[in-house]
Coordinates of C-alpha atoms and ligand atoms in Angstrom, one line a residue:
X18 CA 25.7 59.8 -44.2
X19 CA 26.7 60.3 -40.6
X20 CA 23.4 60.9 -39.7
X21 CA 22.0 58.1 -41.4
X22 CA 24.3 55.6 -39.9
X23 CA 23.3 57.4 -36.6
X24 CA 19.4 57.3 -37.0
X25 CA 19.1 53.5 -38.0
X26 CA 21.9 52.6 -35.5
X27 CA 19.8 53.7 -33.0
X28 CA 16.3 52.6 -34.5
X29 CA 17.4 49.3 -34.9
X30 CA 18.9 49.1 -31.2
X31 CA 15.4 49.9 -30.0
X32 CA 13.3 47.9 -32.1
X33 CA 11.3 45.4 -30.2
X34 CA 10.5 42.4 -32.3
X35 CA 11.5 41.1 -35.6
X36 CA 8.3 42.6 -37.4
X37 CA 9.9 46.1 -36.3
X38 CA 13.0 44.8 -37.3
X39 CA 12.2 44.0 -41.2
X40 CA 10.3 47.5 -41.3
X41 CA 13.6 48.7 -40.9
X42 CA 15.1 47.0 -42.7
X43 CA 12.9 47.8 -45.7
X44 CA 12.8 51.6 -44.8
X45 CA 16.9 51.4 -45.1
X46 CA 18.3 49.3 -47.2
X47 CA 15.4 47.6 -49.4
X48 CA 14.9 48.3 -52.8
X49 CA 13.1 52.2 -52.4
X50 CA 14.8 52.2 -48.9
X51 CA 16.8 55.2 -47.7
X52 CA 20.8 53.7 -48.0
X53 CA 19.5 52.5 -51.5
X54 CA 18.2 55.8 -52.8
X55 CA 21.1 57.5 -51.7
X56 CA 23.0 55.2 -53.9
X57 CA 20.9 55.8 -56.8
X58 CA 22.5 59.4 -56.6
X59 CA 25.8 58.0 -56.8
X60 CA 25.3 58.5 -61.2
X61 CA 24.6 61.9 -60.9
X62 CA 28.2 62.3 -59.1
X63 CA 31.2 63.4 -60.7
X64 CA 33.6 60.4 -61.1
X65 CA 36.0 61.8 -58.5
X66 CA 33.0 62.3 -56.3
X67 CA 32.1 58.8 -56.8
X68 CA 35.1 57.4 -55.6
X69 CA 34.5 59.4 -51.9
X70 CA 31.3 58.2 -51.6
X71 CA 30.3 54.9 -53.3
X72 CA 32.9 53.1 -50.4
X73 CA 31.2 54.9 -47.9
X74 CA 27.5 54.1 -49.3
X75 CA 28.6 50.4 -49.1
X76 CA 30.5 50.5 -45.9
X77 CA 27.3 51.9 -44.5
X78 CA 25.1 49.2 -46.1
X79 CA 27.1 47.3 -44.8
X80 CA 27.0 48.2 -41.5
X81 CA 23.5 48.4 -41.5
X82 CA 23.3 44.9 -42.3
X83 CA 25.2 43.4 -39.8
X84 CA 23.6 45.1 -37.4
X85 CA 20.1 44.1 -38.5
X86 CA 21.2 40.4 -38.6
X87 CA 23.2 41.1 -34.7
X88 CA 20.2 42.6 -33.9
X89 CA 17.9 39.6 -35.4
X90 CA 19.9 37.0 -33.8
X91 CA 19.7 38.8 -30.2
X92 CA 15.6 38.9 -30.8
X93 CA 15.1 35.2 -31.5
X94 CA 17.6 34.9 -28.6
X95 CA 15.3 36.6 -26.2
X96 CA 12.3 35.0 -27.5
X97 CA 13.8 31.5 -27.1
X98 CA 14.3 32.4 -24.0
X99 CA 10.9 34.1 -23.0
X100 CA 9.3 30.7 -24.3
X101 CA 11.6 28.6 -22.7
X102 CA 10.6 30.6 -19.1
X103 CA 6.7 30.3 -19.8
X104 CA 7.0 26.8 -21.1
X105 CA 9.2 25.5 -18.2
X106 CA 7.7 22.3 -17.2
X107 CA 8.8 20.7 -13.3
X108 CA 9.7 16.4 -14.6
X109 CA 9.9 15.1 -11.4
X110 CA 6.0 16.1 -10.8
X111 CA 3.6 13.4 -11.3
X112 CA 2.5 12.7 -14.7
X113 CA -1.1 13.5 -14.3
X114 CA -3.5 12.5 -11.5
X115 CA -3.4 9.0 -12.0
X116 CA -6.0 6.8 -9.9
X117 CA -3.5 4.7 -8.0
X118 CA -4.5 1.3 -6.7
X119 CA -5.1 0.9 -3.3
X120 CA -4.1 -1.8 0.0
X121 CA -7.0 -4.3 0.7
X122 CA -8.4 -3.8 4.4
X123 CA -7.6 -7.5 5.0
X124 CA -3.9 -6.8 4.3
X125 CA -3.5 -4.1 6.1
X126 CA -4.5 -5.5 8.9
X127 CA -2.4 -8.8 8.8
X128 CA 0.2 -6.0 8.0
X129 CA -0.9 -4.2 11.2
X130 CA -1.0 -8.1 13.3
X131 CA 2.5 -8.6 12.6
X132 CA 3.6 -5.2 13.2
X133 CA 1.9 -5.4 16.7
X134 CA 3.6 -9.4 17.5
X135 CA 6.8 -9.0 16.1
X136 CA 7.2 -6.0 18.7
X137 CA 6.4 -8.9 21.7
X138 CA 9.0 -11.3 20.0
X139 CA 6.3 -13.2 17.4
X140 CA 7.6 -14.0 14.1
X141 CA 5.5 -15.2 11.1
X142 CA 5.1 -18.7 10.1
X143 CA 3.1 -20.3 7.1
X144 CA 1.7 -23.6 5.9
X145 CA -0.3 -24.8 3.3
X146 CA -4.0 -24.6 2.4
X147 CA -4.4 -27.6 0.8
X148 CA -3.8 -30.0 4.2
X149 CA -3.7 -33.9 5.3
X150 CA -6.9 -34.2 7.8
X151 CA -3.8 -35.6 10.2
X152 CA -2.7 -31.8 10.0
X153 CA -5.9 -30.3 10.6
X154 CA -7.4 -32.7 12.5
X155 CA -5.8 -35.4 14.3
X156 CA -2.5 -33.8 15.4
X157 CA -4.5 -31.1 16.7
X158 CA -6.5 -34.0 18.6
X159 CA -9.6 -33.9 17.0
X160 CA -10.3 -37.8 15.7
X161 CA -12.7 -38.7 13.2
X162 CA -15.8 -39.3 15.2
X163 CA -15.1 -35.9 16.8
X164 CA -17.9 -33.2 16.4
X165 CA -15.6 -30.5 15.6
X166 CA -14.9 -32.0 12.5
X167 CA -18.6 -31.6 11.6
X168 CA -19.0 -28.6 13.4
X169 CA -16.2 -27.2 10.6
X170 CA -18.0 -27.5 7.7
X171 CA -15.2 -28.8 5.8
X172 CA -14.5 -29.3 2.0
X173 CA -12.5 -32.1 1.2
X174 CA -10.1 -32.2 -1.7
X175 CA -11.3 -34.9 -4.1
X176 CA -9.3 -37.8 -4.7
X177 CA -8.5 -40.3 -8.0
X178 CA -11.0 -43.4 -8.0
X179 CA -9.5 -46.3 -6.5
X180 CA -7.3 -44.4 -4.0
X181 CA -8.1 -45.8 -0.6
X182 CA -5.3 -42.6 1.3
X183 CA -7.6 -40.0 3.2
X184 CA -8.8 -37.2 1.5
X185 CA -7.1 -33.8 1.7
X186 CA -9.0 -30.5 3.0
X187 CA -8.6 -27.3 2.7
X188 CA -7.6 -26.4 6.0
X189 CA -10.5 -25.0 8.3
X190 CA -8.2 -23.4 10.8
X191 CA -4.7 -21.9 11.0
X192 CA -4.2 -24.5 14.0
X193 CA -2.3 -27.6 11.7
X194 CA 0.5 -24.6 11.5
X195 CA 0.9 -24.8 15.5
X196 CA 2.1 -28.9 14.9
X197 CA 4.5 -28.1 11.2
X198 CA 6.5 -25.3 12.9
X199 CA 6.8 -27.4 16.4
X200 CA 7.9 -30.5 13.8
X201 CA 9.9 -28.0 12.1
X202 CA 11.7 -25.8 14.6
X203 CA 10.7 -27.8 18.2
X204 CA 10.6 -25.8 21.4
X205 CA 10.6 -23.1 22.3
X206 CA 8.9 -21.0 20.3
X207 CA 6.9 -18.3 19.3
X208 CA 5.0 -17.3 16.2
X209 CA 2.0 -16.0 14.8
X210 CA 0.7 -17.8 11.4
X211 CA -1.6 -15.4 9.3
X212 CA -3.5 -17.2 6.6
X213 CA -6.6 -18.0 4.4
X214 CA -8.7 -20.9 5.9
X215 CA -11.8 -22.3 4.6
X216 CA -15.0 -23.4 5.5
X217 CA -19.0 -24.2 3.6
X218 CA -20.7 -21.1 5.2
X219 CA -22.1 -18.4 3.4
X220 CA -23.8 -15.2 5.4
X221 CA -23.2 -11.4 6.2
X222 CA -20.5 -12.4 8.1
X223 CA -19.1 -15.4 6.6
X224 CA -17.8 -16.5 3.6
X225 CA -16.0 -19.9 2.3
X226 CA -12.8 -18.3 2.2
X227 CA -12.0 -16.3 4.9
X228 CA -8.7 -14.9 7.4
X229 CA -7.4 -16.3 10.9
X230 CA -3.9 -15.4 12.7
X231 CA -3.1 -18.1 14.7
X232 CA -0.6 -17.6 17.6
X233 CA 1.2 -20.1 19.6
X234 CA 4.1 -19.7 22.7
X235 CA 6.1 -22.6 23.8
X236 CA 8.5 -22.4 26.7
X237 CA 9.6 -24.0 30.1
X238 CA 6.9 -21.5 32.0
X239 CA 4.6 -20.1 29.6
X240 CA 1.0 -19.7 31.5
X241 CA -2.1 -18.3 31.0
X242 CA -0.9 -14.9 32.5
X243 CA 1.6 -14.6 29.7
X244 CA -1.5 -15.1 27.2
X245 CA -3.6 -12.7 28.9
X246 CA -0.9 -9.9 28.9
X247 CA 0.0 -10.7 25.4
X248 CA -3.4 -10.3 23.9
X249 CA -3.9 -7.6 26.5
X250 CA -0.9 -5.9 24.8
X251 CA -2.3 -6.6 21.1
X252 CA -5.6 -5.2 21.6
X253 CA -4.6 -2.1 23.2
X254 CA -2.3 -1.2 19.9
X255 CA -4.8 -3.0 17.5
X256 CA -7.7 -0.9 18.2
X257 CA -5.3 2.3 19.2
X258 CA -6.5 2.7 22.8
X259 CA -4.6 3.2 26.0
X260 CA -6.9 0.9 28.1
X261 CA -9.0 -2.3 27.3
X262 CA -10.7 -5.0 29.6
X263 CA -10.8 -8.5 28.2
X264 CA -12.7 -11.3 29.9
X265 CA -11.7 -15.0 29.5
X266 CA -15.1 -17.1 28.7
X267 CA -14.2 -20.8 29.7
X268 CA -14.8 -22.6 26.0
X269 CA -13.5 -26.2 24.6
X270 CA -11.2 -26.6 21.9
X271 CA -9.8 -30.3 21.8
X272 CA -6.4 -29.1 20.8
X273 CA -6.0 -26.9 24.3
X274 CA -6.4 -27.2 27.7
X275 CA -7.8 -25.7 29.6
X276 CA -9.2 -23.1 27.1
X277 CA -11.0 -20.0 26.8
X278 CA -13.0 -17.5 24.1
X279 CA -11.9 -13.7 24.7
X280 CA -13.9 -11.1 24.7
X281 CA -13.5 -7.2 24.9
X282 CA -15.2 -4.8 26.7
X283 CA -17.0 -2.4 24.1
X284 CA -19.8 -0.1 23.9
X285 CA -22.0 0.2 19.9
X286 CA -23.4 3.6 21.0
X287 CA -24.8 5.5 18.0
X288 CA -24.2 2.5 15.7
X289 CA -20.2 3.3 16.7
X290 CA -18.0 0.6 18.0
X291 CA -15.9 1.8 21.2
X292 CA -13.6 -0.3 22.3
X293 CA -12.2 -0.5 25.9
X294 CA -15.8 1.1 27.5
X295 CA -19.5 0.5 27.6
X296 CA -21.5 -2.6 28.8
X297 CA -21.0 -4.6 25.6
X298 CA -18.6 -7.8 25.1
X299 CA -17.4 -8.7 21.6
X300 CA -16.0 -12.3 21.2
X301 CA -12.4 -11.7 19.1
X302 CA -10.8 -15.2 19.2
X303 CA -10.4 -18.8 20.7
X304 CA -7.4 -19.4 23.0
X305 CA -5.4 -21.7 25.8
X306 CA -3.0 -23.8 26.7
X307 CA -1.3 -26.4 24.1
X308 CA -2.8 -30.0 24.9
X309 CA 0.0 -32.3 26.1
X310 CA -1.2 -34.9 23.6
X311 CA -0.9 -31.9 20.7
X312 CA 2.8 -31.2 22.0
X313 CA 3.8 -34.9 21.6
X314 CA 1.8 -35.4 18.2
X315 CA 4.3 -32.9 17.2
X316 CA 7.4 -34.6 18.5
X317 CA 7.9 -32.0 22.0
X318 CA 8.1 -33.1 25.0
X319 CA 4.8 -32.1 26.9
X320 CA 6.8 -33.0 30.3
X321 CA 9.8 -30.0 29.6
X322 CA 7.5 -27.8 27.5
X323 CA 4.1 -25.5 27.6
X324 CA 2.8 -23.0 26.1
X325 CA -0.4 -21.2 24.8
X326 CA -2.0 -20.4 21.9
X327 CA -5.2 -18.8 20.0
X328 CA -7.1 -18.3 16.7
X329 CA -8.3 -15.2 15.8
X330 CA -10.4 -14.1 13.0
X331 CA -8.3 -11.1 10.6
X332 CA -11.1 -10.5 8.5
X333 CA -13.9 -10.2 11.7
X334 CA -11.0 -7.5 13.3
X335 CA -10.8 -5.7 10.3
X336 CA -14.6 -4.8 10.1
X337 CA -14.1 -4.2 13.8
X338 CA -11.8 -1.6 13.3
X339 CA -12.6 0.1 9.9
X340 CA -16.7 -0.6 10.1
X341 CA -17.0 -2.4 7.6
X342 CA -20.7 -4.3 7.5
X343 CA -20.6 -7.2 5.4
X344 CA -18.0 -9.5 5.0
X345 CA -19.1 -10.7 1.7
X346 CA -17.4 -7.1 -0.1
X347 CA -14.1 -8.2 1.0
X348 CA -13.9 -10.6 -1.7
X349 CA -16.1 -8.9 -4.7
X350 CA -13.2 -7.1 -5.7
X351 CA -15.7 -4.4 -6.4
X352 CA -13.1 -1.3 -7.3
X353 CA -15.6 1.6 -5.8
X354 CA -15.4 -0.4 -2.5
X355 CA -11.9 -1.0 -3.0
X356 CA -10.9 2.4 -3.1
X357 CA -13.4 3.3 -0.5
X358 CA -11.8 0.9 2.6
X359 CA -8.4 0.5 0.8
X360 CA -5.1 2.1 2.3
X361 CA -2.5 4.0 0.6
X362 CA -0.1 1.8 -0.8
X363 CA 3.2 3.2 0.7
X364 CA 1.6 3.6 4.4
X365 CA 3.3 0.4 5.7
X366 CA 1.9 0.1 9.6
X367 CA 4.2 -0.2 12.2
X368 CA 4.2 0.9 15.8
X369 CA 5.9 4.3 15.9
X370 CA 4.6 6.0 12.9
X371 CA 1.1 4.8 13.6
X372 CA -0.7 1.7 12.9
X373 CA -3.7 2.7 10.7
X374 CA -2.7 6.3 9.6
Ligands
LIG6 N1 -8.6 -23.0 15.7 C1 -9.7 -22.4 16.5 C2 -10.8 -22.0 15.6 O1 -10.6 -22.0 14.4 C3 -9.2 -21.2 17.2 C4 -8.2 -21.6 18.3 C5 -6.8 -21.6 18.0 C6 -8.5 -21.9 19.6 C7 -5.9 -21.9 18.9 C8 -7.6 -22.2 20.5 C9 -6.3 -22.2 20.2 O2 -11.9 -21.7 16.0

């Protein structure tokens, strides 16, 4: 019996799986198993002998079958844990590759505008699209017979029958935001106001809806130096280059005096815009010094107060910058073109980490 309890003590220590396990079990205590035969024999014994061995028989059966079930229990144990180590799964990985959605070039690049003028001091004022023609065009001394105003291409917002008020317009320029924040705030100040502005044109490089940032700097002393070293300042972190030349164009704008178009000194070797070198000269926005009459439509005193301002097209910059062709994609919201030009959505420009990467 010793060497019974010895032999599947041992085998069922060393048995690998449950498979092995219930072999064993089978060879020792099922029905034609070893432990069972044996106590088969216990008839054939002498009653005396009986009573020696039947309690040990079944104290070895018993035995036997704990240590199959300790045994079992450690094997699903292990294997529990074996599965649980292959099937270990990481929950703070992403999901699966889902196709995020992306930042549109246009804001990104009003992103990167304000980035670049709210390190000079700018901060960001708004109006509405849907303006008075005394907003967008008589405060900003343009009257009615005034060319501009045909030159603009206007829409104007239609009115009820019978109602004798001038029409509304969707603004043409960012410019009617220079006279509400002087109204609003008075001097001095200095903002930029990004914004959608509209005009009837329709080509490769325009469409009816389209981006300006205007800018505007009102103070005691404010000259044309200050504009020049301003924009001087922007283009060099706009376009990421350490040196740029910009040439002042004398231009007319009824709203500024004396004014001036910009342009930057570029080269389009290969097809590729370079900013800042070459023999080239790309017009980038409209600029000068606030009229005196456009001050005191806005209720500041043009006597204590001056300043500058300028227009500048978002959407023309941002094809500049990312060579983009046609202006018309912007607004398709076509998704392969989308996720072709469009930024990463948690990249949020700012000076020190990088505008644009
Ligand atoms: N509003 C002008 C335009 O749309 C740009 C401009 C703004 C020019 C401010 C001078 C000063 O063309």
């Amino acid at each position: 019996m010793d060497d019974l309890r010895e032999k599947y003590i041992a085998l069922i220590a060393g048995a690998g799986d449950e498979a092995a396990l219930e072999d064993l079990r089978v060879q020792a205590v099922g029905k034609k198993g070893e432990i069972s035969l044996q106590m088969r024999e216990l008839g054939k014994m002498t009653p005396e002998e009986r009573q020696v061995a039947g309690p040990k028989l079944n104290a070895l059966k018993d035995e036997i079958n704990s240590a199959l079930a300790a045994k079992k229990e450690a094997l699903a144990d292990a294997a529990l844990d074996e599965r649980l180590r292959g099937e270990w799964l990481d929950v703070t990985l992403p999901v699966r590759p889902v196709r995020q959605g992306s930042i549109h070039p246009i804001s990104q690049v009003t992103e990167e505008v304000t980035a670049i003028f709210a390190e000079l001091g700018f901060s960001v004022a708004e109006g509405p699209q849907v303006d008075s023609d005394w907003y967008n065009f008589d405060a900003l001394n343009i009257p009615g017979h005034h060319p501009a105003r045909a030159e603009m291409d206007t829409f104007y917002m239609h009115r009820a029958t019978g109602d004798n008020r001038p029409p509304h317009v969707l603004r043409t320029h960012t410019s009617p935001v220079q006279i509400r924040t002087m109204e609003k705030t008075g001097a001095p100040i200095r903002i930029i106001a990004p914004g959608r502005v509209y005009r009837a044109d329709y080509d490769q490089t325009h469409t009816p809806m389209f981006h300006q940032v205007e800018g505007l700097a009102i103070d005691k002393d404010i000259s044309m130096a200050n504009l020049k070293w301003v924009l001087e300042e922007f283009v060099k972190a706009y376009f990421e280059v350490d040196e740029v030349e910009l040439r002042f164009r004398a231009s007319h704008f009824p709203f500024t005096e004396p004014s001036a178009e910009v342009d930057i000194r570029c080269s389009w070797e290969g097809g590729q815009l370079k900013v800042g070198e070459g023999d080239d000269w790309l017009e980038i926005l409209g600029s000068g010094m606030v009229h005196p009459k456009v001050l005191q439509n806005a209720g500041v005193d043009p006597n204590e107060w001056q300043g500058f301002a300028f227009g500048m097209g978002i959407d023309r910059i941002a094809m500049l910058k990312y060579g983009i062709p046609d202006l018309r994609a912007f607004f398709d919201s076509d998704l392969r073109w989308l996720r072709h030009y469009g930024f990463a959505a948690l990249d949020t420009p700012n000076l020190h980490g990088g505008l644009s990467r």
